[in-house]
């Protein structure tokens, strides 16, 4: 290609086009066809008739359901509060009941209702649905936490683009400190949205802010470190890690039992899932499972610290090499090189934001 300017433009178009492809594959692959995969449910009762009924439900559903029996309704409620099951059916000839915890997942609750409503209808009686852990009235579907995740994520990865473009000449330790400070601001905005503005969190707002800070700091530190090596490709990498693979596996819209195995597996250790599930634990389930999600977020923060440390060591080595060659370089090429780098970084920041 003879025109350097045209080649430069076409090169930068690669990033948004790959984003388009990646977003389509990720979102459509994760959300377009939700189907139960080993959705855990329970049938309440201890007699032989209950066991036969549970096995009949399992045989009819195949791999869509994992059906167990529990002796009492109280046992089923405990399993719901620990999110080990998504629904518990209490058989009755006159008043069958489905016990759910919709704060864990509104979509899982609907899936459980679709399984057991026809059974009650076949008996000619209505199915009573009892919700033992409902989301707050300000967030009736329980999906507000997912959109909080989106807001905090965008503030975090967009700030990486800004730090890379405007702070590339600063020492790594300064950029790392800026990343920590920015994550505190981003998580503060998240707490403002979740508390006073939209009332998603009626209690433990400070704890929610702390989780948002852990989540945001991990993203920012990973991004600042990766920028040293990836430069203008950092935005694409951040989109893959913290949008395409992150939002789709967070469980904010569909939990892993309504997704295929790929997204379900990532849910077990990805940072977005750690934030969403941790927020649910804190706000709706008395902290059950909170420790594991905090370890997940802390692990991503440690990964961010490790990436920035490696990047700092690389930059120190590069500075030593450049100092040895400084006398051999002329001023004009260095000015042109710097201008080219600034143009690339400006393009990166524009695409990222």
PDB file of N, CA and C in Angstrom, residues 21-61:
ATOM      1  N   UNK A  21     -16.722  -8.044  16.037  1.00  0.00           N
ATOM      2  CA  UNK A  21     -16.799  -9.494  15.923  1.00  0.00           C
ATOM      3  C   UNK A  21     -16.832 -10.155  17.298  1.00  0.00           C
ATOM      4  N   UNK A  22     -15.938  -9.716  18.175  1.00  0.00           N
ATOM      5  CA  UNK A  22     -15.854 -10.324  19.503  1.00  0.00           C
ATOM      6  C   UNK A  22     -17.108 -10.102  20.323  1.00  0.00           C
ATOM      7  N   UNK A  23     -17.654  -8.885  20.288  1.00  0.00           N
ATOM      8  CA  UNK A  23     -18.866  -8.608  21.047  1.00  0.00           C
ATOM      9  C   UNK A  23     -20.033  -9.450  20.532  1.00  0.00           C
ATOM     10  N   UNK A  24     -20.134  -9.572  19.206  1.00  0.00           N
ATOM     11  CA  UNK A  24     -21.202 -10.386  18.644  1.00  0.00           C
ATOM     12  C   UNK A  24     -21.084 -11.837  19.059  1.00  0.00           C
ATOM     13  N   UNK A  25     -19.878 -12.400  18.944  1.00  0.00           N
ATOM     14  CA  UNK A  25     -19.678 -13.800  19.317  1.00  0.00           C
ATOM     15  C   UNK A  25     -19.948 -14.019  20.808  1.00  0.00           C
ATOM     16  N   UNK A  26     -19.450 -13.099  21.643  1.00  0.00           N
ATOM     17  CA  UNK A  26     -19.591 -13.283  23.087  1.00  0.00           C
ATOM     18  C   UNK A  26     -21.037 -13.122  23.538  1.00  0.00           C
ATOM     19  N   UNK A  27     -21.661 -12.026  23.180  1.00  0.00           N
ATOM     20  CA  UNK A  27     -23.006 -11.748  23.679  1.00  0.00           C
ATOM     21  C   UNK A  27     -24.041 -12.693  23.083  1.00  0.00           C
ATOM     22  N   UNK A  28     -23.945 -12.942  21.790  1.00  0.00           N
ATOM     23  CA  UNK A  28     -24.923 -13.837  21.176  1.00  0.00           C
ATOM     24  C   UNK A  28     -24.687 -15.279  21.610  1.00  0.00           C
ATOM     25  N   UNK A  29     -23.429 -15.643  21.777  1.00  0.00           N
ATOM     26  CA  UNK A  29     -23.131 -16.991  22.255  1.00  0.00           C
ATOM     27  C   UNK A  29     -23.595 -17.223  23.676  1.00  0.00           C
ATOM     28  N   UNK A  30     -23.569 -16.168  24.500  1.00  0.00           N
ATOM     29  CA  UNK A  30     -23.913 -16.332  25.919  1.00  0.00           C
ATOM     30  C   UNK A  30     -25.394 -16.120  26.209  1.00  0.00           C
ATOM     31  N   UNK A  31     -26.062 -15.224  25.442  1.00  0.00           N
ATOM     32  CA  UNK A  31     -27.390 -14.771  25.840  1.00  0.00           C
ATOM     33  C   UNK A  31     -28.534 -15.123  24.890  1.00  0.00           C
ATOM     34  N   UNK A  32     -28.242 -15.456  23.636  1.00  0.00           N
ATOM     35  CA  UNK A  32     -29.330 -15.588  22.663  1.00  0.00           C
ATOM     36  C   UNK A  32     -30.198 -16.809  22.937  1.00  0.00           C
ATOM     37  N   UNK A  33     -29.604 -17.933  23.276  1.00  0.00           N
ATOM     38  CA  UNK A  33     -30.372 -19.168  23.474  1.00  0.00           C
ATOM     39  C   UNK A  33     -30.127 -19.757  24.865  1.00  0.00           C
ATOM     40  N   UNK A  34     -30.658 -19.107  25.912  1.00  0.00           N
ATOM     41  CA  UNK A  34     -30.478 -19.664  27.262  1.00  0.00           C
ATOM     42  C   UNK A  34     -31.300 -20.926  27.450  1.00  0.00           C
ATOM     43  N   UNK A  35     -30.660 -21.985  27.869  1.00  0.00           N
ATOM     44  CA  UNK A  35     -31.337 -23.252  28.133  1.00  0.00           C
ATOM     45  C   UNK A  35     -30.779 -23.855  29.415  1.00  0.00           C
ATOM     46  N   UNK A  36     -31.626 -24.507  30.201  1.00  0.00           N
ATOM     47  CA  UNK A  36     -31.132 -25.121  31.440  1.00  0.00           C
ATOM     48  C   UNK A  36     -30.099 -26.213  31.159  1.00  0.00           C
ATOM     49  N   UNK A  37     -29.019 -26.178  31.919  1.00  0.00           N
ATOM     50  CA  UNK A  37     -28.004 -27.225  31.873  1.00  0.00           C
ATOM     51  C   UNK A  37     -27.734 -27.636  33.321  1.00  0.00           C
ATOM     52  N   UNK A  38     -28.274 -28.753  33.724  1.00  0.00           N
ATOM     53  CA  UNK A  38     -28.113 -29.235  35.096  1.00  0.00           C
ATOM     54  C   UNK A  38     -28.604 -28.197  36.110  1.00  0.00           C
ATOM     55  N   UNK A  39     -29.754 -27.604  35.825  1.00  0.00           N
ATOM     56  CA  UNK A  39     -30.370 -26.659  36.747  1.00  0.00           C
ATOM     57  C   UNK A  39     -30.717 -27.396  38.044  1.00  0.00           C
ATOM     58  N   UNK A  40     -30.176 -26.975  39.181  1.00  0.00           N
ATOM     59  CA  UNK A  40     -30.398 -27.745  40.418  1.00  0.00           C
ATOM     60  C   UNK A  40     -31.741 -27.411  41.071  1.00  0.00           C
ATOM     61  N   UNK A  41     -32.571 -28.409  41.245  1.00  0.00           N
ATOM     62  CA  UNK A  41     -33.869 -28.247  41.905  1.00  0.00           C
ATOM     63  C   UNK A  41     -34.035 -29.387  42.910  1.00  0.00           C
ATOM     64  N   UNK A  42     -35.045 -29.231  43.758  1.00  0.00           N
ATOM     65  CA  UNK A  42     -35.288 -30.249  44.783  1.00  0.00           C
ATOM     66  C   UNK A  42     -36.777 -30.543  44.880  1.00  0.00           C
ATOM     67  N   UNK A  43     -37.089 -31.745  45.307  1.00  0.00           N
ATOM     68  CA  UNK A  43     -38.454 -32.149  45.634  1.00  0.00           C
ATOM     69  C   UNK A  43     -38.474 -32.464  47.124  1.00  0.00           C
ATOM     70  N   UNK A  44     -39.443 -31.899  47.831  1.00  0.00           N
ATOM     71  CA  UNK A  44     -39.498 -32.033  49.287  1.00  0.00           C
ATOM     72  C   UNK A  44     -40.317 -33.272  49.662  1.00  0.00           C
ATOM     73  N   UNK A  45     -39.730 -34.105  50.494  1.00  0.00           N
ATOM     74  CA  UNK A  45     -40.406 -35.312  50.960  1.00  0.00           C
ATOM     75  C   UNK A  45     -39.395 -36.423  51.177  1.00  0.00           C
ATOM     76  N   UNK A  46     -39.785 -37.437  51.938  1.00  0.00           N
ATOM     77  CA  UNK A  46     -38.838 -38.509  52.265  1.00  0.00           C
ATOM     78  C   UNK A  46     -39.353 -39.905  51.928  1.00  0.00           C
ATOM     79  N   UNK A  47     -40.593 -40.016  51.487  1.00  0.00           N
ATOM     80  CA  UNK A  47     -41.142 -41.327  51.211  1.00  0.00           C
ATOM     81  C   UNK A  47     -40.774 -41.840  49.833  1.00  0.00           C
ATOM     82  N   UNK A  48     -41.136 -43.099  49.600  1.00  0.00           N
ATOM     83  CA  UNK A  48     -40.845 -43.725  48.308  1.00  0.00           C
ATOM     84  C   UNK A  48     -41.565 -43.002  47.176  1.00  0.00           C
ATOM     85  N   UNK A  49     -42.768 -42.528  47.437  1.00  0.00           N
ATOM     86  CA  UNK A  49     -43.535 -41.827  46.407  1.00  0.00           C
ATOM     87  C   UNK A  49     -42.806 -40.559  45.952  1.00  0.00           C
ATOM     88  N   UNK A  50     -42.187 -39.852  46.911  1.00  0.00           N
ATOM     89  CA  UNK A  50     -41.439 -38.636  46.580  1.00  0.00           C
ATOM     90  C   UNK A  50     -40.234 -38.964  45.713  1.00  0.00           C
ATOM     91  N   UNK A  51     -39.551 -40.053  46.062  1.00  0.00           N
ATOM     92  CA  UNK A  51     -38.367 -40.423  45.291  1.00  0.00           C
ATOM     93  C   UNK A  51     -38.746 -40.836  43.866  1.00  0.00           C
ATOM     94  N   UNK A  52     -39.844 -41.526  43.726  1.00  0.00           N
ATOM     95  CA  UNK A  52     -40.303 -41.916  42.387  1.00  0.00           C
ATOM     96  C   UNK A  52     -40.683 -40.680  41.583  1.00  0.00           C
ATOM     97  N   UNK A  53     -41.365 -39.751  42.224  1.00  0.00           N
ATOM     98  CA  UNK A  53     -41.753 -38.513  41.544  1.00  0.00           C
ATOM     99  C   UNK A  53     -40.524 -37.727  41.089  1.00  0.00           C
ATOM    100  N   UNK A  54     -39.521 -37.613  41.971  1.00  0.00           N
ATOM    101  CA  UNK A  54     -38.303 -36.882  41.626  1.00  0.00           C
ATOM    102  C   UNK A  54     -37.578 -37.546  40.461  1.00  0.00           C
ATOM    103  N   UNK A  55     -37.532 -38.855  40.472  1.00  0.00           N
ATOM    104  CA  UNK A  55     -36.864 -39.575  39.381  1.00  0.00           C
ATOM    105  C   UNK A  55     -37.633 -39.407  38.073  1.00  0.00           C
ATOM    106  N   UNK A  56     -38.943 -39.360  38.153  1.00  0.00           N
ATOM    107  CA  UNK A  56     -39.750 -39.148  36.955  1.00  0.00           C
ATOM    108  C   UNK A  56     -39.470 -37.773  36.353  1.00  0.00           C
ATOM    109  N   UNK A  57     -39.384 -36.760  37.209  1.00  0.00           N
ATOM    110  CA  UNK A  57     -39.063 -35.402  36.730  1.00  0.00           C
ATOM    111  C   UNK A  57     -37.687 -35.387  36.088  1.00  0.00           C
ATOM    112  N   UNK A  58     -36.727 -36.045  36.713  1.00  0.00           N
ATOM    113  CA  UNK A  58     -35.366 -36.100  36.189  1.00  0.00           C
ATOM    114  C   UNK A  58     -35.325 -36.814  34.842  1.00  0.00           C
ATOM    115  N   UNK A  59     -35.996 -37.940  34.737  1.00  0.00           N
ATOM    116  CA  UNK A  59     -35.989 -38.707  33.485  1.00  0.00           C
ATOM    117  C   UNK A  59     -36.600 -37.909  32.344  1.00  0.00           C
ATOM    118  N   UNK A  60     -37.648 -37.181  32.647  1.00  0.00           N
ATOM    119  CA  UNK A  60     -38.317 -36.398  31.613  1.00  0.00           C
ATOM    120  C   UNK A  60     -37.465 -35.216  31.177  1.00  0.00           C
ATOM    121  N   UNK A  61     -36.742 -34.583  32.121  1.00  0.00           N
ATOM    122  CA  UNK A  61     -35.951 -33.383  31.805  1.00  0.00           C
ATOM    123  C   UNK A  61     -34.588 -33.715  31.226  1.00  0.00           C
TER     124      UNK A  61
END
